[in-house]
Coordinates of C-alpha atoms and ligand atoms in Angstrom, one line a residue:
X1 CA -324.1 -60.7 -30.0
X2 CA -321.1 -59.5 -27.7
X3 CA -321.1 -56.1 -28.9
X4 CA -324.5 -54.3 -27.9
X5 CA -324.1 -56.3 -24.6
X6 CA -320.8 -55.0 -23.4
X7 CA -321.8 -51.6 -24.9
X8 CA -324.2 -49.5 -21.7
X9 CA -326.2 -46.9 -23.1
X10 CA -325.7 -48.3 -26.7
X11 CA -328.0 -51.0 -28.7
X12 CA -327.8 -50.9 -32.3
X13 CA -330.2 -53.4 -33.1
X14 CA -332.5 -51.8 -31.1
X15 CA -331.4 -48.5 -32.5
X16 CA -331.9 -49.5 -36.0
X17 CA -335.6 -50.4 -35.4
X18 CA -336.4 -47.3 -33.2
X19 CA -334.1 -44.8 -35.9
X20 CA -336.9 -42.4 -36.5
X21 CA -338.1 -42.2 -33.0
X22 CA -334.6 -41.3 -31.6
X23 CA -334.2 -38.9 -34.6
X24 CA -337.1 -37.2 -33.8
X25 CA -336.6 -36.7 -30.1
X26 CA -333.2 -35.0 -31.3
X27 CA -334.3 -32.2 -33.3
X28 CA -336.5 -31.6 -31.2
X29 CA -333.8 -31.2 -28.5
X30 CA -332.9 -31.3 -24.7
X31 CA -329.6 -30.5 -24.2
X32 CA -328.3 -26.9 -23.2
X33 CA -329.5 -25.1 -26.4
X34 CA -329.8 -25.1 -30.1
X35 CA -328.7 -22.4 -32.5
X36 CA -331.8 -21.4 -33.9
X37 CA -333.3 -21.2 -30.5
X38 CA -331.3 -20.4 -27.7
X39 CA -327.9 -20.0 -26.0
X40 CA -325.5 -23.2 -26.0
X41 CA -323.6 -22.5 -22.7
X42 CA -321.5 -25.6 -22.7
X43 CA -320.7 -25.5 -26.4
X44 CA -316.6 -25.1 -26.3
X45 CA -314.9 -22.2 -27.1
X46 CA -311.6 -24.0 -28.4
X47 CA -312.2 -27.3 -28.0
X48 CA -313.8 -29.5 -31.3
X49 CA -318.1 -30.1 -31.2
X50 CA -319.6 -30.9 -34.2
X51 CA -322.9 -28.5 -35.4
X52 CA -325.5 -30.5 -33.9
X53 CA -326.1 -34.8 -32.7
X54 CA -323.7 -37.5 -31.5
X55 CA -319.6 -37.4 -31.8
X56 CA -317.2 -40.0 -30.2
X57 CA -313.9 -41.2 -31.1
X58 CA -311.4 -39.2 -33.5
X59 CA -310.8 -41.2 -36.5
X60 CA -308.4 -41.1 -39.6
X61 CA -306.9 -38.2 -38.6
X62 CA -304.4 -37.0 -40.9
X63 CA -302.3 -33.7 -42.5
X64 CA -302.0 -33.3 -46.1
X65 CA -301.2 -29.9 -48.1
X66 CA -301.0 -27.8 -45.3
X67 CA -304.9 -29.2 -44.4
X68 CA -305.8 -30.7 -41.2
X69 CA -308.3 -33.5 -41.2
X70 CA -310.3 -34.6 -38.7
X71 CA -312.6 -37.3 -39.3
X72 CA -315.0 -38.8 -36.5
X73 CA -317.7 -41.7 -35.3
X74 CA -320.9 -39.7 -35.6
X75 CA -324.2 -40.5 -36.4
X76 CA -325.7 -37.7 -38.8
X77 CA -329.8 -38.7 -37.1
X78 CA -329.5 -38.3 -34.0
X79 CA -327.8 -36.8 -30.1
X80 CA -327.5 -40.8 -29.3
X81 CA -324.7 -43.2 -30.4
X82 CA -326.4 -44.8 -33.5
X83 CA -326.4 -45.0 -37.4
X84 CA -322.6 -44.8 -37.0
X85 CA -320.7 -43.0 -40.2
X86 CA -317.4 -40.9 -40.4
X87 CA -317.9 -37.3 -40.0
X88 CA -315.3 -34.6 -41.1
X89 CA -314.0 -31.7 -40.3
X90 CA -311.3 -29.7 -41.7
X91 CA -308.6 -27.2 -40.0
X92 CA -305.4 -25.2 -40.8
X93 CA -304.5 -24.8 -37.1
X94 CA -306.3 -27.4 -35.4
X95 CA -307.9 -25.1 -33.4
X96 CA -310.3 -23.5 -35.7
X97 CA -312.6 -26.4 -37.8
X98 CA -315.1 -26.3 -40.5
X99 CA -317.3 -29.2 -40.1
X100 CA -317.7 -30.5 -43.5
X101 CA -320.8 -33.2 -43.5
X102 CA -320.1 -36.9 -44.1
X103 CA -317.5 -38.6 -45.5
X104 CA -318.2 -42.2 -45.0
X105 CA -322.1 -42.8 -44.4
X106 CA -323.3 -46.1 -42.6
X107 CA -325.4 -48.4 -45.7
X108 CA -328.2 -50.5 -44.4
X109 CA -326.6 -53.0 -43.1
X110 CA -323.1 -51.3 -42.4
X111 CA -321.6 -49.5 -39.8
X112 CA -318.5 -47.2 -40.1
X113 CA -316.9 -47.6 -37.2
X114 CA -313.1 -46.7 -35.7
X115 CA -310.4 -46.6 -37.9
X116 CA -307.5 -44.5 -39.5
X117 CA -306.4 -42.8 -42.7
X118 CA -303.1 -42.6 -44.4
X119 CA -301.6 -40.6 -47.1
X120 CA -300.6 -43.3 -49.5
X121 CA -298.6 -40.6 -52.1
X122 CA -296.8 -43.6 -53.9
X123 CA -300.4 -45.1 -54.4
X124 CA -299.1 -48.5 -53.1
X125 CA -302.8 -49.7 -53.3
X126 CA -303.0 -49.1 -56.9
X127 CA -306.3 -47.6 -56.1
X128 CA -306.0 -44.0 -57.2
X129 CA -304.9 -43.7 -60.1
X130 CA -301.6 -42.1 -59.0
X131 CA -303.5 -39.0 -58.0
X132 CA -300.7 -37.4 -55.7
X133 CA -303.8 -36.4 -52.6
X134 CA -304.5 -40.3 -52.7
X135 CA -305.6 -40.7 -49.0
X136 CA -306.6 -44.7 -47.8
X137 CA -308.7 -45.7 -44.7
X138 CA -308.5 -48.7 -43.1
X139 CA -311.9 -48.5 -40.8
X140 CA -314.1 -51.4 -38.7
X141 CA -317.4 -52.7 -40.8
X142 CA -320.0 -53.3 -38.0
X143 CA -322.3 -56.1 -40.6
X144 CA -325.7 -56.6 -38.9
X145 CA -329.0 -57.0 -40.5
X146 CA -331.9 -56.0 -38.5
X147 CA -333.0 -59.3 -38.8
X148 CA -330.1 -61.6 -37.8
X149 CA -328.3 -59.8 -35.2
X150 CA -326.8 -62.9 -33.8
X151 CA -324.6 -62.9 -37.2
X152 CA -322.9 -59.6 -36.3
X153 CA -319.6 -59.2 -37.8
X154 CA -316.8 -56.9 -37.3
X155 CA -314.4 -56.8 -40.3
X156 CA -311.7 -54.2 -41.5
X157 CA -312.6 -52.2 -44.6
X158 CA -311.3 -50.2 -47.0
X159 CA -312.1 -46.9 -48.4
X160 CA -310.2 -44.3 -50.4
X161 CA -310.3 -40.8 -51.5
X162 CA -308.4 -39.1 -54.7
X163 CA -309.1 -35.9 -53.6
X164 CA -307.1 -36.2 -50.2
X165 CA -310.4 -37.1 -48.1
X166 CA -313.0 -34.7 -49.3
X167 CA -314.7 -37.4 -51.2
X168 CA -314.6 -41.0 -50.8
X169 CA -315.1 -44.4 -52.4
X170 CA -315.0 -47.9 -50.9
X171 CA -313.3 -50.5 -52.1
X172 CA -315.1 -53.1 -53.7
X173 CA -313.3 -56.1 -52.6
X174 CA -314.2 -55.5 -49.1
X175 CA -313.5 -57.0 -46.4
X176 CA -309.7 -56.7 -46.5
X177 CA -309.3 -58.3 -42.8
X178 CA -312.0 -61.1 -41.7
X179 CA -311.8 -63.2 -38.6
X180 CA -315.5 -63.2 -39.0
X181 CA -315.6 -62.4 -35.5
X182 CA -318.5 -60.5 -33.6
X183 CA -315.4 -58.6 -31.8
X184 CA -313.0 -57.1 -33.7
X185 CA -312.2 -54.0 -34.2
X186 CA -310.4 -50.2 -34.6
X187 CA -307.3 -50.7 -37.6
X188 CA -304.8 -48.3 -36.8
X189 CA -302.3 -48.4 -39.6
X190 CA -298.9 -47.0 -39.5
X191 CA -295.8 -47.1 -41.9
X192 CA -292.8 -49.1 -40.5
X193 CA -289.6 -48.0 -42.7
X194 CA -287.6 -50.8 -42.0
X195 CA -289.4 -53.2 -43.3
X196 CA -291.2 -51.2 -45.9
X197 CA -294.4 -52.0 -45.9
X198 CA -298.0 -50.5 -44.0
X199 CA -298.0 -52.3 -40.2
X200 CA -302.1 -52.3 -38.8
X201 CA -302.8 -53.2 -35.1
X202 CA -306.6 -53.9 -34.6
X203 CA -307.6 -54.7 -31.3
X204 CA -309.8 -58.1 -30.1
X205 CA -311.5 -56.5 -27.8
X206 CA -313.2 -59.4 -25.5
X207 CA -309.9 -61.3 -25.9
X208 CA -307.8 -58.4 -24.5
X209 CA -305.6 -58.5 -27.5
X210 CA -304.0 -56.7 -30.1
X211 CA -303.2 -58.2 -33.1
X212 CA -300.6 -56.9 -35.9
X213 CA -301.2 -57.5 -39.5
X214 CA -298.3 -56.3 -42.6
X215 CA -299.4 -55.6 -45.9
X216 CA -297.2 -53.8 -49.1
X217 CA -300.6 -52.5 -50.8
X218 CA -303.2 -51.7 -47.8
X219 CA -305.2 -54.5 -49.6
X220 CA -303.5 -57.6 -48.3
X221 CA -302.8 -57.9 -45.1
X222 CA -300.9 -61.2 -43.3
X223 CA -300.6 -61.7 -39.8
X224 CA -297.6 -60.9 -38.0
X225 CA -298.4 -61.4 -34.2
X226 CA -300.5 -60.6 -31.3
X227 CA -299.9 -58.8 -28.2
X228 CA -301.7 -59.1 -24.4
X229 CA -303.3 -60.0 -22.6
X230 CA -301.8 -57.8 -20.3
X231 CA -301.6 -54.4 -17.8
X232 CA -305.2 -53.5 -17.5
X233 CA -307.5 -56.4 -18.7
X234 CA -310.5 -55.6 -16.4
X235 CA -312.3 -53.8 -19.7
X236 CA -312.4 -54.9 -23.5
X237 CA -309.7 -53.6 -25.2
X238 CA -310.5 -51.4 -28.3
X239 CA -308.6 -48.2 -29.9
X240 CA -305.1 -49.6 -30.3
X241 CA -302.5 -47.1 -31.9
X242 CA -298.8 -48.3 -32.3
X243 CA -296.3 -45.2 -32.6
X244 CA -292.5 -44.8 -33.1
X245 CA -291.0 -41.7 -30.6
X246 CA -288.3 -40.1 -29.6
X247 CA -286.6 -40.1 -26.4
X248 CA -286.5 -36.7 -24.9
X249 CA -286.2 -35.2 -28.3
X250 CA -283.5 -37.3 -29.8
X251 CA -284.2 -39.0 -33.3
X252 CA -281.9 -41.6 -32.9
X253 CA -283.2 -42.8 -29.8
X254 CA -286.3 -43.9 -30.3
X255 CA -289.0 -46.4 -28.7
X256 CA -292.5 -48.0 -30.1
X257 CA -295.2 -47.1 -28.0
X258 CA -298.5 -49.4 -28.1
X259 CA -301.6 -47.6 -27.0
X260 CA -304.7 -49.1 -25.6
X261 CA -308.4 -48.4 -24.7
X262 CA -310.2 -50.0 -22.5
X263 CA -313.3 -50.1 -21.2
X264 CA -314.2 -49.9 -18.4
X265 CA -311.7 -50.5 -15.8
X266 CA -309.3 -47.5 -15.9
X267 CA -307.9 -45.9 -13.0
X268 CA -311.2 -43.5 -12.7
X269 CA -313.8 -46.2 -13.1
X270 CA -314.7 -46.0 -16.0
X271 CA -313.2 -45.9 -19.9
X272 CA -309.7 -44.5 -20.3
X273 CA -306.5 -45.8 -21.8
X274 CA -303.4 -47.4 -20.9
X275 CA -299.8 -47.8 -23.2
X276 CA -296.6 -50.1 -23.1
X277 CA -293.3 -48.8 -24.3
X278 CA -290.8 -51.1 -26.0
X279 CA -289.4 -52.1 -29.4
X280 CA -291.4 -53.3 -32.5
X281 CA -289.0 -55.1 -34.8
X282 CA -291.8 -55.1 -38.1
X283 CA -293.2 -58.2 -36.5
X284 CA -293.9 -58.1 -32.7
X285 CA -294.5 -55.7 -29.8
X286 CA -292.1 -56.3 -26.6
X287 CA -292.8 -54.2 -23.9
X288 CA -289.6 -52.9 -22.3
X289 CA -288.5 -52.0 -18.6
X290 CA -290.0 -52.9 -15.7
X291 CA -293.2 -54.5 -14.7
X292 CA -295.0 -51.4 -12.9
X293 CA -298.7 -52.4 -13.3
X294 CA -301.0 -50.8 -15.9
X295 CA -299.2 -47.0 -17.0
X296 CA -302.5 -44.9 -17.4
X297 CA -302.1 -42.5 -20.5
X298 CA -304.5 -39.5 -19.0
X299 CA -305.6 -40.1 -15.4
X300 CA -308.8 -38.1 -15.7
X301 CA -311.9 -39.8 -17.0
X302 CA -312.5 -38.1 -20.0
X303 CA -310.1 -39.4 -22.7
X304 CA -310.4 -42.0 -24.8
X305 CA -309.3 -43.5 -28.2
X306 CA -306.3 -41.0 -28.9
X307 CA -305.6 -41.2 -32.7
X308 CA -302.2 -39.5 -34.2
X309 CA -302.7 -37.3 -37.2
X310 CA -301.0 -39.2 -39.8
X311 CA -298.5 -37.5 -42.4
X312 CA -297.4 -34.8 -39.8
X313 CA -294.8 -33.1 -41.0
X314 CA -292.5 -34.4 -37.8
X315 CA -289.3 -32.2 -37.4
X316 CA -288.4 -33.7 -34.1
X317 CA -290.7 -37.0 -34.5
X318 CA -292.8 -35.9 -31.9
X319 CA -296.3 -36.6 -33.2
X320 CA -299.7 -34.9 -32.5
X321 CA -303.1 -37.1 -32.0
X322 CA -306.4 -36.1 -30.3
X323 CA -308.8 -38.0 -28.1
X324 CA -312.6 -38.2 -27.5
X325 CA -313.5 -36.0 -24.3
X326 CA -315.9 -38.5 -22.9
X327 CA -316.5 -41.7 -20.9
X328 CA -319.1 -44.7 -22.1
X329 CA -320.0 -44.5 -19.1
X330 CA -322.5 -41.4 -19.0
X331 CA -321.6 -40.2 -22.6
X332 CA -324.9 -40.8 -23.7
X333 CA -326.3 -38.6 -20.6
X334 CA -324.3 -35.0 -20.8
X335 CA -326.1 -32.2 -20.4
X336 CA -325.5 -31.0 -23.8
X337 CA -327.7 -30.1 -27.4
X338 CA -328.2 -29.9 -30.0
X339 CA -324.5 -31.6 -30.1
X340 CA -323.5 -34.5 -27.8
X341 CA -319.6 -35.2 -27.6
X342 CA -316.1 -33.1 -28.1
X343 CA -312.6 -33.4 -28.5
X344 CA -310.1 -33.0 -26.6
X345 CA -307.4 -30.2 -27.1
X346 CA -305.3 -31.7 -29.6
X347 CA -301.6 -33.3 -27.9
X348 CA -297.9 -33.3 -28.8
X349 CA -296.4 -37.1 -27.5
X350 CA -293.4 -38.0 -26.9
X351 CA -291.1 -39.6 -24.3
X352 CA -289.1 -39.2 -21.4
X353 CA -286.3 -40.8 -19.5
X354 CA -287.6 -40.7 -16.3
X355 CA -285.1 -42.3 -13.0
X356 CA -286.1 -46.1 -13.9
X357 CA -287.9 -46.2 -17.5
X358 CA -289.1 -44.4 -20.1
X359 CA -292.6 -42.9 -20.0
X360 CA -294.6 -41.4 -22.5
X361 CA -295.5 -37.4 -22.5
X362 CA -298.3 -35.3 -23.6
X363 CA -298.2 -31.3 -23.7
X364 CA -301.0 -29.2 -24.9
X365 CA -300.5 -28.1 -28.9
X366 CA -298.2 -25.2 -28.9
X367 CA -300.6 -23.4 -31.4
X368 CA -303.0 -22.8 -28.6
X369 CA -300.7 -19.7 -27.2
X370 CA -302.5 -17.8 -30.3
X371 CA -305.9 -17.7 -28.7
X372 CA -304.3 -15.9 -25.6
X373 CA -306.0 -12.5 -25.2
X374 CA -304.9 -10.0 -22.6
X375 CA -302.8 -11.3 -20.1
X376 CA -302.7 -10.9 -16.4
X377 CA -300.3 -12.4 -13.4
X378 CA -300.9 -12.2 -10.0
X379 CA -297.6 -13.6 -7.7
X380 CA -296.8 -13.2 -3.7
X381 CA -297.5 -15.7 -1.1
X382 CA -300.5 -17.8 -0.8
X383 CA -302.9 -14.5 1.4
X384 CA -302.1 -12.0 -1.4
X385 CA -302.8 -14.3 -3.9
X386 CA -306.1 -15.2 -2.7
X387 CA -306.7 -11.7 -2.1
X388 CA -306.1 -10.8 -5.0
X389 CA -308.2 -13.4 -6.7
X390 CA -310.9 -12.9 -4.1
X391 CA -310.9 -9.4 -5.6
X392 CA -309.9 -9.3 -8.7
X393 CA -311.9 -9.4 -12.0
X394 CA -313.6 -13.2 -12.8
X395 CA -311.2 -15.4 -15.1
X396 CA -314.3 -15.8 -17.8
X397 CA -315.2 -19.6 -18.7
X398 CA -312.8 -20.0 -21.6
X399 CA -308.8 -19.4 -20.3
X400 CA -305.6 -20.6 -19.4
X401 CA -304.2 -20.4 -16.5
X402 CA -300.3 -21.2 -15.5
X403 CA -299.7 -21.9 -12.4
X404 CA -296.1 -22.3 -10.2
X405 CA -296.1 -22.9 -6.6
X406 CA -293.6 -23.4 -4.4
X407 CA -295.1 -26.3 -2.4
X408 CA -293.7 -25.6 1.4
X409 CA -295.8 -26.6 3.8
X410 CA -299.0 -27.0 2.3
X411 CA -300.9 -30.2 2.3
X412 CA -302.9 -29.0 -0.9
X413 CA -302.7 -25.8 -3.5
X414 CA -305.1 -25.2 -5.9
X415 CA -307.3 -23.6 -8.5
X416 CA -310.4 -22.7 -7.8
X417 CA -311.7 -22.7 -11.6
X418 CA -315.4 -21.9 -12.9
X419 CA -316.6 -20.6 -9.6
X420 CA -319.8 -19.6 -8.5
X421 CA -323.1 -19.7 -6.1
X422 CA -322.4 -23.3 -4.6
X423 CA -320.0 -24.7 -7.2
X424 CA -316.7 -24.8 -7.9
X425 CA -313.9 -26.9 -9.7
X426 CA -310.8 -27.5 -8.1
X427 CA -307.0 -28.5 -9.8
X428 CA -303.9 -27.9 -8.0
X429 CA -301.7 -30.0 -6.3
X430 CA -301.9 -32.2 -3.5
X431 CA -298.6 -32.6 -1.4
X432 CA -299.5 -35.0 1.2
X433 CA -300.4 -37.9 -1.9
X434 CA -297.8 -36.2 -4.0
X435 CA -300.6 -36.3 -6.8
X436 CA -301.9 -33.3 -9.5
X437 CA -305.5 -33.2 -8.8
X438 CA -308.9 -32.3 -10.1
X439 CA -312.1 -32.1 -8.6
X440 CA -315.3 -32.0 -10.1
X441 CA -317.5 -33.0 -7.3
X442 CA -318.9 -29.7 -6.8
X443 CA -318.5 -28.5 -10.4
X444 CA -322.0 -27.8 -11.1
X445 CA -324.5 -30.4 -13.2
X446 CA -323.2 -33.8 -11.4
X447 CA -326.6 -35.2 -10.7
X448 CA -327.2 -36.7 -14.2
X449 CA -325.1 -40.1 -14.0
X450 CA -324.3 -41.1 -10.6
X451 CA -320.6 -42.0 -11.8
X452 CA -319.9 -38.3 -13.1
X453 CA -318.9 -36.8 -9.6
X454 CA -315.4 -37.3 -8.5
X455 CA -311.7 -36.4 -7.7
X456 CA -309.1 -37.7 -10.1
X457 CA -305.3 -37.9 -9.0
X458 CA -301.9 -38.6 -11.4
X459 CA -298.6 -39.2 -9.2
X460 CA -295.9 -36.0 -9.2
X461 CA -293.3 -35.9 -7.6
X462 CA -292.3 -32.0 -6.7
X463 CA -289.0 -31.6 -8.4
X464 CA -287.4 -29.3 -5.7
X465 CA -290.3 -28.8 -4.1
X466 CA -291.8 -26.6 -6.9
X467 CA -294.8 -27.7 -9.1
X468 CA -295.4 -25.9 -12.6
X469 CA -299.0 -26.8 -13.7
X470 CA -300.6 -25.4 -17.5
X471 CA -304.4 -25.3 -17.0
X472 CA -307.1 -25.4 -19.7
X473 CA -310.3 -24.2 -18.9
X474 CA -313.4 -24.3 -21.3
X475 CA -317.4 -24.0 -21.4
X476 CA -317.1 -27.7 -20.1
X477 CA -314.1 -28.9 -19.4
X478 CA -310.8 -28.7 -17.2
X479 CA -307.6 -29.8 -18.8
X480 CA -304.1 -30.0 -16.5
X481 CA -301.0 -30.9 -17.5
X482 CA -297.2 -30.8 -15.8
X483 CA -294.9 -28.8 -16.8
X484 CA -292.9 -32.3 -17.8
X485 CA -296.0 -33.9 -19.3
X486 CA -296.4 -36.7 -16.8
X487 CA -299.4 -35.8 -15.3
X488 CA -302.6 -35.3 -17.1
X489 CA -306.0 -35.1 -16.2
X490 CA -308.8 -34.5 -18.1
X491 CA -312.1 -33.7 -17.3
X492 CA -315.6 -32.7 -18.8
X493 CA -317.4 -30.2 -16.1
X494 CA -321.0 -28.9 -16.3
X495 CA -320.8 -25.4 -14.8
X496 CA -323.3 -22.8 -14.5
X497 CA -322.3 -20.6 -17.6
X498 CA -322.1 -17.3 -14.7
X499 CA -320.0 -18.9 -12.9
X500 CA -316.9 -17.3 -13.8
X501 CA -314.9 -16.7 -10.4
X502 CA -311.8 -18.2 -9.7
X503 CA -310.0 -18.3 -6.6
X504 CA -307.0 -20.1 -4.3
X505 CA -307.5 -23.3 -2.4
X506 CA -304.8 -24.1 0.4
X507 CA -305.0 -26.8 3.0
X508 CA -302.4 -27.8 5.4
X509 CA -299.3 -25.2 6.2
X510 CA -298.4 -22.3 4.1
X511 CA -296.8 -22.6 0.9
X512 CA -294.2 -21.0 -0.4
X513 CA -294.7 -18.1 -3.0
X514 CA -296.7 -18.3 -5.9
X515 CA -296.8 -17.0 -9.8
X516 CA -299.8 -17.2 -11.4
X517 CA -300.4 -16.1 -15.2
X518 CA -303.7 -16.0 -16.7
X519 CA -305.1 -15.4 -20.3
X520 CA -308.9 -15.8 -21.4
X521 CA -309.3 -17.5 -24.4
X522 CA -310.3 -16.7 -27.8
X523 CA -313.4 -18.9 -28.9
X524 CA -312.4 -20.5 -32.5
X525 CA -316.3 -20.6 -33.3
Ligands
LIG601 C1 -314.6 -46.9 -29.0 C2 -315.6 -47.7 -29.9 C3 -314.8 -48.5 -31.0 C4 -315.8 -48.6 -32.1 C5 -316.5 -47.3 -32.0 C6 -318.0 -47.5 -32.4 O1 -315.2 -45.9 -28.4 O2 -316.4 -48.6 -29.1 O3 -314.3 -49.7 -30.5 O4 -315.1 -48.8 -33.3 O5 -316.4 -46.9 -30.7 O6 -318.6 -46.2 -32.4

């Protein structure tokens, strides 16, 4: 069975005989707290947890009446990947959630694993009845019985809800997609106006592959092509999303972008998630522009398996998806409880022109200016800055801070973020690599996976020698972006919860002068 062995830190076989055990050993709870008992210092303040056990990738996610949907791989027994169902959440700002309980429950031989959900308002799949909130998912069965794990299958399955995803119902001619493969997973359906009809990519993960199916009713699907091997094949491939976007804001200059996981093997190490650009003509992917090597989506460690919200209202066709905020590589190991996993802060994509191609974008959801509270800036050169830093009041551990630096002669400028006795974060800007930075080697809790601890770089180059960076700080996690959207890093960090201080890092000459706005954050709890 390929799956369990590619997977560290997860065996479902093993998982499904020791159930109880594990369940048991999560209620009663080692992570950093649990509601009825104590203080949960790295529960988020704006970022996506659920209540209590294990969370990874986003799936489904969709917009329908003015309702945000989230729904999610989570296993309602237990703080370890496991007994894996579709959990949901609902949200009318993406920022602010009520969990809801879950949607999609594993069976005894079933697993619920990745997939996507679409608003099918013409009921194409004859499935509901006409009822106008007729919502379809498209999702990965993970067949194995206890018994005969060597007959593992991974097929695509349907499931469908009248009541636009508050209740669900799965279709009984399942499987709709069946290589009767042990490998084979993580439908991501779109719909491609041309041609008129639903378009799903599903990746093969060991084959490093994506293939593209067609179908009119969700129901039948025929194959259209495959994509890849190709950019970074080091990992499986799994996650795949395919996406229509506009160039720099135009509508009628547009570009498919195909969206990978992989794992491991990104540009940190570990899981993370490369993308091609180029046209899809209803059939086939072609990547366009030149060969550059593997184009890393977020150059932190801890992003994976973006999914776009489908039905978005898209004015500019810009669309909006959100990623898990871990790495398989110690997921199963973070410091947390009675919940293990979050989101990331939800992302507007796009694309750029850029000198010799077209790149993909990502800026943090506008939405999250409402949390601002009170807001402070601090400008001058690099000394008073500090200074004033040094002596000003802490930035709390929930807060945004904008920063705009004039680079001069500095080798390095940056944040010092969620600082305290011994322990710091840093994200800023490194001149001398011309490369954003974060470092979380000193960040606080780094001692419980040996691959946690690191610095993480994405290429910038300083347009006119000034660098405009929007900072997201949280209970535990760093988020940076560029002021273009080019370079983004993303990071969990374990902090002590006092440590609260933040402060300037230089190295090298001075730099020019510096703006620096700050505003805590409001915690959507
Ligand atoms: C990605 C992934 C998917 C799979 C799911 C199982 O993180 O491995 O490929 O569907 O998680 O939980």
């Amino acid at each position: 069975v390929r799956w369990p062995r590619d997977r560290p830190g997860r065996r479902p076989v093993i998982f499904l005989a020791l159930g109880l055990i594990i369940s048991g050993c999560a209620v009663l709870g080692d992570g950093d707290g649990d509601p009825a008992t104590g203080p949960e210092p790295f529960r988020p303040a704006f970022h996506f947890t659920p209540e209590r056990n294990w969370m990874n990738d986003p799936n489904g996610p969709l917009y329908l009446d003015g309702r945000w949907h989230l729904f999610y791989q989570y296993n309602p027994e237990g703080d370890q990947w496991g007994v894996i169902s579709w959990g949901h959440a609902v949200s009318d700002d993406l920022l602010h959630w009520d969990e809801q309980g879950v949607a999609i429950p594993a069976e005894d031989d079933l697993m619920i694993f990745s997939g996507s959900a679409v608003v099918d308002r013409a009921d194409t799949s004859g499935l509901c009845d006409a009822a106008e909130r007729c919502v379809v998912a498209l999702y990965t069965g993970y067949r194995v019985e206890p018994a005969a794990p060597e007959r593992a299958v991974q097929t695509q399955d349907l499931a469908y809800s009248t009541d636009g995803g508050d209740t669900w119902a799965q279709y009984a001619g399942n499987p709709v997609v069946d290589l009767d493969a042990p490998d084979f997973r993580d439908p991501n359906v779109t719909w491609h106006e041309p041609s008129q009809r639903w378009v799903m990519a599903v990746a093969l993960p060991i084959e490093r592959q994506v293939l593209f199916y067609g179908s009119a009713d969700l129901r039948n699907w025929e194959p259209l092509s495959s994509f890849g091997p190709l950019g970074a094949t080091d990992g499986i491939w799994e996650c795949p999303v395919l996406l229509e976007l506009p160039v720099d804001g135009d509508p009628d200059d547009t570009r498919w972008v195909l969206k990978v996981d992989h794992n491991p093997g990104h540009v940190t190490g570990g899981s993370g998630a490369q993308y091609f650009v180029g046209h899809f003509d209803g059939e086939r992917f072609e990547v366009e522009g030149p060969d550059d090597g593997p184009r890393w989506l977020d150059h932190g460690p801890d992003f994976y398996c973006a999914m776009q919200f489908s039905g978005e209202p898209a004015d500019d066709g810009r669309r909006t998806w959100i990623a898990w905020m871990s790495n398989w590589d110690y997921a199963a190991d973070v410091p947390t409880g009675p919940w293990r996993g979050a989101m990331t802060l939800p992302q507007v994509v796009g694309l750029t022109r850029t000198d010799d191609t077209v790149r993909l974008v990502q800026h943090p959801l506008p939405g999250i200016d409402a949390l601002r509270g009170e807001h402070r800036r601090v400008e001058g050169d690099p000394t008073t800055v500090a200074d004033a830093l040094a002596t000003g009041d802490p930035a709390g551990d929930s807060f945004e801070a904008n920063l705009r630096v004039e680079v001069g002669d500095a080798d390095e400028v940056a944040l010092r973020v969620r600082v305290g006795d011994d322990e710091e974060t840093l994200v800023g800007y490194d001149a001398s690599a011309g490369v954003v930075f974060l470092d979380r080697t000193r960040s606080g809790d780094v001692g419980f996976h040996p691959s946690f601890p690191g610095r993480y770089t994405a290429p910038l180059s300083a347009d006119d020698g000034v660098v405009e960076l929007r900072v997201f700080v949280d209970r535990s996690s760093v988020e940076v972006y560029d002021a273009r959207g080019l370079a983004v890093i993303t990071a969990l960090i374990f902090p002590d919860p006092a440590s609260e201080g933040i402060g300037l890092h230089t190295a090298g000459g001075p730099s020019g002068p510096i703006e620096l706005d700050l505003w805590p954050l409001r915690d959507t709890r």
